[in-house]
């Protein structure tokens, strides 16, 4: 079994997930990195510098068998888990506004990945989180999931999937509070990532900056009754 703090990060191939892996490795965590694209090599490069501390495995959060295999791997190699970050998500929808064409298959894919994906992963490792010291169940949500501050006139699939995620997290917190597990929903900012498929240079925040802020908020070990929905700098968001 591994000694030291352990963290499980989904969608760790690139972008924010890769940045989260980097910042937690620098803080001496044992990182379990789930990746979807095996042909993306940056995690392998990172492994060269963090041989014993970085565990990489293939993970598809829409596939129950893949999720279960990842959980079994962590159980076998660590026996417990301090932090989970559900980061894996998609933002690819060919739909237009209410007067244009809708692509319902794209919307369903958003829901399956962005809402049900984190639920599958969380369910698979809650027993390991209960054995950990930190007991943090963190999720990368978005300001797009806020009902109170909704401003868009399209992007139905993505926004609804993040709102569904937010509801999921409130229910999880209701149940897991008695076990000492803190649930968090992060808006990471407008991050320079590949969530649209290609790199988005027009975004305003570097992935490492966002990841560092998220790590700092997590390591503060917020109390169970503290507001769950925050940005990477700790500012509260409205549900």
GROMACS .gro file of N, CA, C and O in nm, residues 121-234:
model
  456
  121UNK      N    1  -1.828   0.765  -1.097
  121UNK     CA    2  -1.696   0.765  -1.035
  121UNK      C    3  -1.707   0.783  -0.884
  121UNK      O    4  -1.642   0.710  -0.806
  122UNK      N    5  -1.787   0.878  -0.840
  122UNK     CA    6  -1.802   0.902  -0.696
  122UNK      C    7  -1.852   0.777  -0.624
  122UNK      O    8  -1.798   0.739  -0.520
  123UNK      N    9  -1.955   0.716  -0.680
  123UNK     CA   10  -2.010   0.595  -0.619
  123UNK      C   11  -1.905   0.485  -0.608
  123UNK      O   12  -1.900   0.412  -0.510
  124UNK      N   13  -1.818   0.477  -0.707
  124UNK     CA   14  -1.718   0.369  -0.711
  124UNK      C   15  -1.611   0.382  -0.604
  124UNK      O   16  -1.550   0.283  -0.564
  125UNK      N   17  -1.585   0.506  -0.557
  125UNK     CA   18  -1.474   0.525  -0.463
  125UNK      C   19  -1.517   0.585  -0.329
  125UNK      O   20  -1.430   0.612  -0.244
  126UNK      N   21  -1.645   0.605  -0.305
  126UNK     CA   22  -1.688   0.657  -0.175
  126UNK      C   23  -1.635   0.571  -0.059
  126UNK      O   24  -1.589   0.625   0.042
  127UNK      N   25  -1.638   0.438  -0.069
  127UNK     CA   26  -1.581   0.358   0.041
  127UNK      C   27  -1.433   0.387   0.065
  127UNK      O   28  -1.387   0.381   0.181
  128UNK      N   29  -1.359   0.418  -0.041
  128UNK     CA   30  -1.217   0.452  -0.024
  128UNK      C   31  -1.199   0.591   0.036
  128UNK      O   32  -1.108   0.613   0.117
  129UNK      N   33  -1.285   0.685  -0.001
  129UNK     CA   34  -1.281   0.819   0.059
  129UNK      C   35  -1.313   0.814   0.208
  129UNK      O   36  -1.255   0.890   0.287
  130UNK      N   37  -1.402   0.726   0.247
  130UNK     CA   38  -1.437   0.714   0.388
  130UNK      C   39  -1.319   0.667   0.471
  130UNK      O   40  -1.310   0.697   0.591
  131UNK      N   41  -1.225   0.597   0.408
  131UNK     CA   42  -1.105   0.549   0.478
  131UNK      C   43  -0.991   0.651   0.476
  131UNK      O   44  -0.893   0.635   0.547
  132UNK      N   45  -1.004   0.753   0.393
  132UNK     CA   46  -0.898   0.853   0.379
  132UNK      C   47  -0.897   0.954   0.492
  132UNK      O   48  -0.987   0.958   0.576
  133UNK      N   49  -0.796   1.038   0.492
  133UNK     CA   50  -0.783   1.141   0.595
  133UNK      C   51  -0.852   1.271   0.553
  133UNK      O   52  -0.923   1.332   0.633
  134UNK      N   53  -0.833   1.313   0.430
  134UNK     CA   54  -0.886   1.443   0.386
  134UNK      C   55  -1.036   1.439   0.359
  134UNK      O   56  -1.108   1.535   0.387
  135UNK      N   57  -1.082   1.330   0.296
  135UNK     CA   58  -1.226   1.310   0.269
  135UNK      C   59  -1.287   1.426   0.189
  135UNK      O   60  -1.387   1.486   0.228
  136UNK      N   61  -1.225   1.455   0.072
  136UNK     CA   62  -1.275   1.562  -0.015
  136UNK      C   63  -1.324   1.500  -0.146
  136UNK      O   64  -1.250   1.431  -0.215
  137UNK      N   65  -1.450   1.529  -0.180
  137UNK     CA   66  -1.507   1.485  -0.307
  137UNK      C   67  -1.533   1.610  -0.390
  137UNK      O   68  -1.636   1.676  -0.377
  138UNK      N   69  -1.435   1.646  -0.473
  138UNK     CA   70  -1.440   1.771  -0.549
  138UNK      C   71  -1.482   1.744  -0.693
  138UNK      O   72  -1.453   1.638  -0.749
  139UNK      N   73  -1.549   1.841  -0.751
  139UNK     CA   74  -1.600   1.827  -0.888
  139UNK      C   75  -1.578   1.957  -0.964
  139UNK      O   76  -1.597   2.066  -0.909
  140UNK      N   77  -1.538   1.945  -1.090
  140UNK     CA   78  -1.527   2.064  -1.174
  140UNK      C   79  -1.664   2.088  -1.236
  140UNK      O   80  -1.705   2.019  -1.329
  141UNK      N   81  -1.732   2.186  -1.183
  141UNK     CA   82  -1.862   2.227  -1.235
  141UNK      C   83  -1.839   2.348  -1.325
  141UNK      O   84  -1.741   2.353  -1.399
  142UNK      N   85  -1.927   2.446  -1.320
  142UNK     CA   86  -1.913   2.565  -1.403
  142UNK      C   87  -2.016   2.669  -1.359
  142UNK      O   88  -2.121   2.634  -1.305
  143UNK      N   89  -1.984   2.793  -1.386
  143UNK     CA   90  -2.086   2.897  -1.363
  143UNK      C   91  -2.205   2.874  -1.456
  143UNK      O   92  -2.315   2.924  -1.430
  144UNK      N   93  -2.185   2.798  -1.562
  144UNK     CA   94  -2.292   2.766  -1.656
  144UNK      C   95  -2.403   2.685  -1.591
  144UNK      O   96  -2.513   2.678  -1.644
  145UNK      N   97  -2.375   2.624  -1.477
  145UNK     CA   98  -2.475   2.545  -1.408
  145UNK      C   99  -2.560   2.624  -1.311
  145UNK      O  100  -2.651   2.568  -1.249
  146UNK      N  101  -2.533   2.752  -1.295
  146UNK     CA  102  -2.607   2.834  -1.200
  146UNK      C  103  -2.744   2.872  -1.255
  146UNK      O  104  -2.756   2.926  -1.366
  147UNK      N  105  -2.849   2.845  -1.178
  147UNK     CA  106  -2.984   2.888  -1.215
  147UNK      C  107  -3.002   3.038  -1.190
  147UNK      O  108  -3.057   3.111  -1.272
  148UNK      N  109  -2.952   3.084  -1.076
  148UNK     CA  110  -2.971   3.224  -1.038
  148UNK      C  111  -2.900   3.320  -1.132
  148UNK      O  112  -2.950   3.431  -1.157
  149UNK      N  113  -2.786   3.279  -1.185
  149UNK     CA  114  -2.706   3.369  -1.267
  149UNK      C  115  -2.702   3.326  -1.414
  149UNK      O  116  -2.608   3.357  -1.487
  150UNK      N  117  -2.805   3.254  -1.458
  150UNK     CA  118  -2.811   3.210  -1.598
  150UNK      C  119  -2.826   3.330  -1.691
  150UNK      O  120  -2.911   3.416  -1.670
  151UNK      N  121  -2.742   3.334  -1.797
  151UNK     CA  122  -2.746   3.446  -1.892
  151UNK      C  123  -2.746   3.403  -2.038
  151UNK      O  124  -2.773   3.481  -2.128
  152UNK      N  125  -2.715   3.276  -2.064
  152UNK     CA  126  -2.704   3.230  -2.203
  152UNK      C  127  -2.840   3.219  -2.272
  152UNK      O  128  -2.943   3.202  -2.206
  153UNK      N  129  -2.836   3.220  -2.406
  153UNK     CA  130  -2.957   3.202  -2.485
  153UNK      C  131  -2.948   3.077  -2.573
  153UNK      O  132  -3.033   3.055  -2.659
  154UNK      N  133  -2.844   2.997  -2.548
  154UNK     CA  134  -2.830   2.867  -2.614
  154UNK      C  135  -2.737   2.783  -2.527
  154UNK      O  136  -2.733   2.805  -2.405
  155UNK      N  137  -2.666   2.685  -2.584
  155UNK     CA  138  -2.578   2.595  -2.507
  155UNK      C  139  -2.659   2.515  -2.404
  155UNK      O  140  -2.615   2.494  -2.291
  156UNK      N  141  -2.776   2.469  -2.446
  156UNK     CA  142  -2.865   2.397  -2.356
  156UNK      C  143  -2.799   2.273  -2.297
  156UNK      O  144  -2.807   2.250  -2.176
  157UNK      N  145  -2.739   2.191  -2.381
  157UNK     CA  146  -2.686   2.063  -2.335
  157UNK      C  147  -2.582   2.078  -2.226
  157UNK      O  148  -2.589   2.014  -2.121
  158UNK      N  149  -2.483   2.163  -2.250
  158UNK     CA  150  -2.376   2.181  -2.152
  158UNK      C  151  -2.429   2.241  -2.023
  158UNK      O  152  -2.400   2.190  -1.913
  159UNK      N  153  -2.506   2.348  -2.032
  159UNK     CA  154  -2.555   2.415  -1.912
  159UNK      C  155  -2.644   2.324  -1.828
  159UNK      O  156  -2.630   2.317  -1.706
  160UNK      N  157  -2.734   2.253  -1.894
  160UNK     CA  158  -2.823   2.163  -1.819
  160UNK      C  159  -2.745   2.049  -1.754
  160UNK      O  160  -2.778   2.006  -1.644
  161UNK      N  161  -2.640   2.001  -1.822
  161UNK     CA  162  -2.560   1.893  -1.763
  161UNK      C  163  -2.489   1.939  -1.637
  161UNK      O  164  -2.476   1.865  -1.539
  162UNK      N  165  -2.443   2.064  -1.635
  162UNK     CA  166  -2.373   2.117  -1.517
  162UNK      C  167  -2.472   2.149  -1.404
  162UNK      O  168  -2.438   2.134  -1.286
  163UNK      N  169  -2.593   2.192  -1.438
  163UNK     CA  170  -2.695   2.212  -1.336
  163UNK      C  171  -2.733   2.079  -1.272
  163UNK      O  172  -2.750   2.068  -1.150
  164UNK      N  173  -2.743   1.974  -1.356
  164UNK     CA  174  -2.771   1.841  -1.304
  164UNK      C  175  -2.659   1.794  -1.212
  164UNK      O  176  -2.684   1.733  -1.107
  165UNK      N  177  -2.535   1.822  -1.250
  165UNK     CA  178  -2.421   1.789  -1.164
  165UNK      C  179  -2.433   1.860  -1.030
  165UNK      O  180  -2.413   1.799  -0.924
  166UNK      N  181  -2.466   1.988  -1.032
  166UNK     CA  182  -2.477   2.064  -0.907
  166UNK      C  183  -2.583   2.004  -0.814
  166UNK      O  184  -2.563   1.995  -0.692
  167UNK      N  185  -2.698   1.966  -0.870
  167UNK     CA  186  -2.801   1.902  -0.788
  167UNK      C  187  -2.749   1.771  -0.729
  167UNK      O  188  -2.770   1.741  -0.612
  168UNK      N  189  -2.681   1.695  -0.812
  168UNK     CA  190  -2.621   1.570  -0.766
  168UNK      C  191  -2.532   1.592  -0.643
  168UNK      O  192  -2.537   1.517  -0.545
  169UNK      N  193  -2.453   1.698  -0.649
  169UNK     CA  194  -2.356   1.724  -0.542
  169UNK      C  195  -2.423   1.765  -0.412
  169UNK      O  196  -2.376   1.731  -0.303
  170UNK      N  197  -2.534   1.838  -0.422
  170UNK     CA  198  -2.607   1.872  -0.299
  170UNK      C  199  -2.665   1.747  -0.233
  170UNK      O  200  -2.664   1.734  -0.110
  171UNK      N  201  -2.713   1.654  -0.316
  171UNK     CA  202  -2.768   1.529  -0.261
  171UNK      C  203  -2.657   1.446  -0.198
  171UNK      O  204  -2.673   1.391  -0.087
  172UNK      N  205  -2.543   1.438  -0.267
  172UNK     CA  206  -2.430   1.365  -0.210
  172UNK      C  207  -2.387   1.424  -0.076
  172UNK      O  208  -2.361   1.351   0.020
  173UNK      N  209  -2.381   1.559  -0.070
  173UNK     CA  210  -2.341   1.620   0.057
  173UNK      C  211  -2.440   1.592   0.168
  173UNK      O  212  -2.401   1.569   0.284
  174UNK      N  213  -2.570   1.591   0.134
  174UNK     CA  214  -2.672   1.559   0.234
  174UNK      C  215  -2.645   1.423   0.297
  174UNK      O  216  -2.661   1.406   0.418
  175UNK      N  217  -2.606   1.326   0.214
  175UNK     CA  218  -2.586   1.191   0.266
  175UNK      C  219  -2.448   1.171   0.327
  175UNK      O  220  -2.434   1.101   0.428
  176UNK      N  221  -2.346   1.230   0.267
  176UNK     CA  222  -2.208   1.199   0.308
  176UNK      C  223  -2.158   1.285   0.424
  176UNK      O  224  -2.051   1.259   0.477
  177UNK      N  225  -2.235   1.385   0.464
  177UNK     CA  226  -2.193   1.471   0.576
  177UNK      C  227  -2.166   1.388   0.701
  177UNK      O  228  -2.068   1.413   0.773
  178UNK      N  229  -2.252   1.292   0.728
  178UNK     CA  230  -2.236   1.212   0.850
  178UNK      C  231  -2.110   1.126   0.849
  178UNK      O  232  -2.066   1.077   0.952
  179UNK      N  233  -2.052   1.109   0.729
  179UNK     CA  234  -1.928   1.031   0.718
  179UNK      C  235  -1.805   1.121   0.710
  179UNK      O  236  -1.694   1.073   0.687
  180UNK      N  237  -1.825   1.251   0.725
  180UNK     CA  238  -1.713   1.345   0.727
  180UNK      C  239  -1.658   1.380   0.590
  180UNK      O  240  -1.550   1.438   0.579
  181UNK      N  241  -1.732   1.347   0.484
  181UNK     CA  242  -1.687   1.377   0.348
  181UNK      C  243  -1.741   1.513   0.304
  181UNK      O  244  -1.860   1.538   0.311
  182UNK      N  245  -1.649   1.600   0.261
  182UNK     CA  246  -1.686   1.732   0.212
  182UNK      C  247  -1.697   1.729   0.060
  182UNK      O  248  -1.604   1.688  -0.009
  183UNK      N  249  -1.811   1.773   0.007
  183UNK     CA  250  -1.834   1.778  -0.137
  183UNK      C  251  -1.818   1.922  -0.186
  183UNK      O  252  -1.865   2.016  -0.121
  184UNK      N  253  -1.749   1.939  -0.298
  184UNK     CA  254  -1.725   2.071  -0.354
  184UNK      C  255  -1.757   2.075  -0.503
  184UNK      O  256  -1.735   1.978  -0.575
  185UNK      N  257  -1.811   2.188  -0.549
  185UNK     CA  258  -1.838   2.213  -0.690
  185UNK      C  259  -1.760   2.338  -0.731
  185UNK      O  260  -1.790   2.448  -0.684
  186UNK      N  261  -1.661   2.321  -0.819
  186UNK     CA  262  -1.574   2.432  -0.858
  186UNK      C  263  -1.609   2.489  -0.995
  186UNK      O  264  -1.628   2.414  -1.091
  187UNK      N  265  -1.616   2.620  -1.004
  187UNK     CA  266  -1.608   2.687  -1.133
  187UNK      C  267  -1.460   2.719  -1.154
  187UNK      O  268  -1.403   2.798  -1.077
  188UNK      N  269  -1.396   2.659  -1.255
  188UNK     CA  270  -1.251   2.675  -1.270
  188UNK      C  271  -1.208   2.804  -1.335
  188UNK      O  272  -1.088   2.831  -1.346
  189UNK      N  273  -1.306   2.886  -1.380
  189UNK     CA  274  -1.274   3.004  -1.459
  189UNK      C  275  -1.277   2.968  -1.607
  189UNK      O  276  -1.299   2.853  -1.645
  190UNK      N  277  -1.254   3.067  -1.690
  190UNK     CA  278  -1.251   3.045  -1.836
  190UNK      C  279  -1.110   3.002  -1.871
  190UNK      O  280  -1.023   3.082  -1.902
  191UNK      N  281  -1.088   2.870  -1.867
  191UNK     CA  282  -0.953   2.814  -1.870
  191UNK      C  283  -0.910   2.780  -2.012
  191UNK      O  284  -0.990   2.731  -2.093
  192UNK      N  285  -0.784   2.804  -2.041
  192UNK     CA  286  -0.725   2.766  -2.170
  192UNK      C  287  -0.707   2.615  -2.174
  192UNK      O  288  -0.608   2.562  -2.125
  193UNK      N  289  -0.806   2.545  -2.229
  193UNK     CA  290  -0.804   2.399  -2.233
  193UNK      C  291  -0.848   2.351  -2.371
  193UNK      O  292  -0.865   2.429  -2.464
  194UNK      N  293  -0.870   2.220  -2.379
  194UNK     CA  294  -0.912   2.157  -2.504
  194UNK      C  295  -1.058   2.111  -2.497
  194UNK      O  296  -1.099   2.024  -2.573
  195UNK      N  297  -1.137   2.167  -2.406
  195UNK     CA  298  -1.272   2.115  -2.385
  195UNK      C  299  -1.359   2.129  -2.510
  195UNK      O  300  -1.453   2.052  -2.530
  196UNK      N  301  -1.326   2.223  -2.599
  196UNK     CA  302  -1.403   2.237  -2.723
  196UNK      C  303  -1.354   2.140  -2.831
  196UNK      O  304  -1.408   2.135  -2.939
  197UNK      N  305  -1.249   2.063  -2.800
  197UNK     CA  306  -1.189   1.973  -2.898
  197UNK      C  307  -1.050   2.020  -2.936
  197UNK      O  308  -0.955   1.945  -2.932
  198UNK      N  309  -1.038   2.147  -2.973
  198UNK     CA  310  -0.910   2.209  -3.001
  198UNK      C  311  -0.874   2.304  -2.887
  198UNK      O  312  -0.959   2.345  -2.809
  199UNK      N  313  -0.747   2.338  -2.879
  199UNK     CA  314  -0.703   2.429  -2.774
  199UNK      C  315  -0.771   2.564  -2.790
  199UNK      O  316  -0.784   2.616  -2.901
  200UNK      N  317  -0.816   2.621  -2.680
  200UNK     CA  318  -0.888   2.748  -2.682
  200UNK      C  319  -0.798   2.861  -2.631
  200UNK      O  320  -0.790   2.886  -2.511
  201UNK      N  321  -0.730   2.930  -2.722
  201UNK     CA  322  -0.636   3.035  -2.679
  201UNK      C  323  -0.706   3.163  -2.635
  201UNK      O  324  -0.643   3.252  -2.578
  202UNK      N  325  -0.836   3.175  -2.662
  202UNK     CA  326  -0.909   3.297  -2.628
  202UNK      C  327  -0.950   3.302  -2.481
  202UNK      O  328  -0.997   3.405  -2.433
  203UNK      N  329  -0.935   3.190  -2.411
  203UNK     CA  330  -0.970   3.187  -2.269
  203UNK      C  331  -0.877   3.278  -2.190
  203UNK      O  332  -0.772   3.320  -2.238
  204UNK      N  333  -0.916   3.308  -2.068
  204UNK     CA  334  -0.846   3.412  -1.992
  204UNK      C  335  -0.754   3.359  -1.882
  204UNK      O  336  -0.674   3.435  -1.827
  205UNK      N  337  -0.763   3.231  -1.850
  205UNK     CA  338  -0.687   3.177  -1.736
  205UNK      C  339  -0.606   3.056  -1.780
  205UNK      O  340  -0.658   2.965  -1.846
  206UNK      N  341  -0.481   3.054  -1.744
  206UNK     CA  342  -0.396   2.938  -1.772
  206UNK      C  343  -0.438   2.822  -1.683
  206UNK      O  344  -0.479   2.841  -1.568
  207UNK      N  345  -0.428   2.701  -1.737
  207UNK     CA  346  -0.473   2.583  -1.663
  207UNK      C  347  -0.399   2.566  -1.531
  207UNK      O  348  -0.459   2.526  -1.430
  208UNK      N  349  -0.271   2.596  -1.529
  208UNK     CA  350  -0.193   2.581  -1.405
  208UNK      C  351  -0.242   2.679  -1.298
  208UNK      O  352  -0.250   2.645  -1.179
  209UNK      N  353  -0.278   2.800  -1.339
  209UNK     CA  354  -0.330   2.899  -1.243
  209UNK      C  355  -0.460   2.850  -1.181
  209UNK      O  356  -0.480   2.858  -1.060
  210UNK      N  357  -0.549   2.800  -1.264
  210UNK     CA  358  -0.676   2.748  -1.213
  210UNK      C  359  -0.653   2.627  -1.124
  210UNK      O  360  -0.711   2.618  -1.014
  211UNK      N  361  -0.568   2.536  -1.168
  211UNK     CA  362  -0.541   2.414  -1.090
  211UNK      C  363  -0.478   2.447  -0.955
  211UNK      O  364  -0.512   2.385  -0.853
  212UNK      N  365  -0.390   2.544  -0.953
  212UNK     CA  366  -0.326   2.585  -0.828
  212UNK      C  367  -0.429   2.642  -0.731
  212UNK      O  368  -0.428   2.611  -0.612
  213UNK      N  369  -0.519   2.725  -0.784
  213UNK     CA  370  -0.624   2.781  -0.699
  213UNK      C  371  -0.716   2.674  -0.644
  213UNK      O  372  -0.752   2.676  -0.525
  214UNK      N  373  -0.755   2.579  -0.730
  214UNK     CA  374  -0.841   2.469  -0.686
  214UNK      C  375  -0.772   2.388  -0.577
  214UNK      O  376  -0.833   2.353  -0.475
  215UNK      N  377  -0.644   2.358  -0.597
  215UNK     CA  378  -0.570   2.283  -0.496
  215UNK      C  379  -0.565   2.358  -0.364
  215UNK      O  380  -0.586   2.299  -0.256
  216UNK      N  381  -0.541   2.488  -0.369
  216UNK     CA  382  -0.535   2.568  -0.246
  216UNK      C  383  -0.667   2.565  -0.172
  216UNK      O  384  -0.669   2.555  -0.048
  217UNK      N  385  -0.778   2.573  -0.244
  217UNK     CA  386  -0.909   2.568  -0.179
  217UNK      C  387  -0.934   2.431  -0.117
  217UNK      O  388  -0.988   2.421  -0.006
  218UNK      N  389  -0.895   2.326  -0.186
  218UNK     CA  390  -0.913   2.190  -0.133
  218UNK      C  391  -0.829   2.168  -0.007
  218UNK      O  392  -0.876   2.112   0.092
  219UNK      N  393  -0.704   2.215  -0.012
  219UNK     CA  394  -0.613   2.192   0.100
  219UNK      C  395  -0.648   2.275   0.223
  219UNK      O  396  -0.595   2.252   0.332
  220UNK      N  397  -0.741   2.369   0.207
  220UNK     CA  398  -0.792   2.442   0.325
  220UNK      C  399  -0.885   2.355   0.408
  220UNK      O  400  -0.923   2.393   0.520
  221UNK      N  401  -0.922   2.239   0.352
  221UNK     CA  402  -1.013   2.146   0.419
  221UNK      C  403  -1.138   2.216   0.470
  221UNK      O  404  -1.163   2.223   0.592
  222UNK      N  405  -1.219   2.272   0.379
  222UNK     CA  406  -1.339   2.345   0.422
  222UNK      C  407  -1.434   2.259   0.502
  222UNK      O  408  -1.445   2.138   0.479
  223UNK      N  409  -1.501   2.321   0.596
  223UNK     CA  410  -1.594   2.248   0.683
  223UNK      C  411  -1.715   2.201   0.604
  223UNK      O  412  -1.750   2.258   0.499
  224UNK      N  413  -1.780   2.099   0.655
  224UNK     CA  414  -1.896   2.040   0.589
  224UNK      C  415  -2.003   2.145   0.560
  224UNK      O  416  -2.066   2.145   0.454
  225UNK      N  417  -2.024   2.238   0.653
  225UNK     CA  418  -2.133   2.335   0.637
  225UNK      C  419  -2.095   2.459   0.557
  225UNK      O  420  -2.177   2.548   0.539
  226UNK      N  421  -1.971   2.466   0.507
  226UNK     CA  422  -1.932   2.580   0.423
  226UNK      C  423  -1.994   2.566   0.285
  226UNK      O  424  -2.016   2.456   0.235
  227UNK      N  425  -2.017   2.681   0.219
  227UNK     CA  426  -2.078   2.684   0.086
  227UNK      C  427  -1.997   2.598  -0.011
  227UNK      O  428  -1.876   2.613  -0.022
  228UNK      N  429  -2.066   2.510  -0.083
  228UNK     CA  430  -2.001   2.411  -0.168
  228UNK      C  431  -1.961   2.465  -0.305
  228UNK      O  432  -1.865   2.416  -0.365
  229UNK      N  433  -2.036   2.560  -0.357
  229UNK     CA  434  -2.025   2.603  -0.496
  229UNK      C  435  -1.939   2.728  -0.503
  229UNK      O  436  -1.984   2.838  -0.470
  230UNK      N  437  -1.814   2.713  -0.543
  230UNK     CA  438  -1.717   2.822  -0.540
  230UNK      C  439  -1.633   2.822  -0.668
  230UNK      O  440  -1.632   2.725  -0.743
  231UNK      N  441  -1.561   2.932  -0.689
  231UNK     CA  442  -1.468   2.933  -0.801
  231UNK      C  443  -1.328   2.897  -0.752
  231UNK      O  444  -1.309   2.869  -0.633
  232UNK      N  445  -1.233   2.897  -0.844
  232UNK     CA  446  -1.098   2.851  -0.811
  232UNK      C  447  -1.027   2.943  -0.712
  232UNK      O  448  -0.923   2.907  -0.656
  233UNK      N  449  -1.082   3.061  -0.689
  233UNK     CA  450  -1.024   3.154  -0.592
  233UNK      C  451  -1.100   3.152  -0.459
  233UNK      O  452  -1.068   3.228  -0.368
  234UNK      N  453  -1.202   3.068  -0.450
  234UNK     CA  454  -1.277   3.056  -0.326
  234UNK      C  455  -1.399   3.146  -0.316
  234UNK      O  456  -1.467   3.147  -0.212
   0.00000   0.00000   0.00000
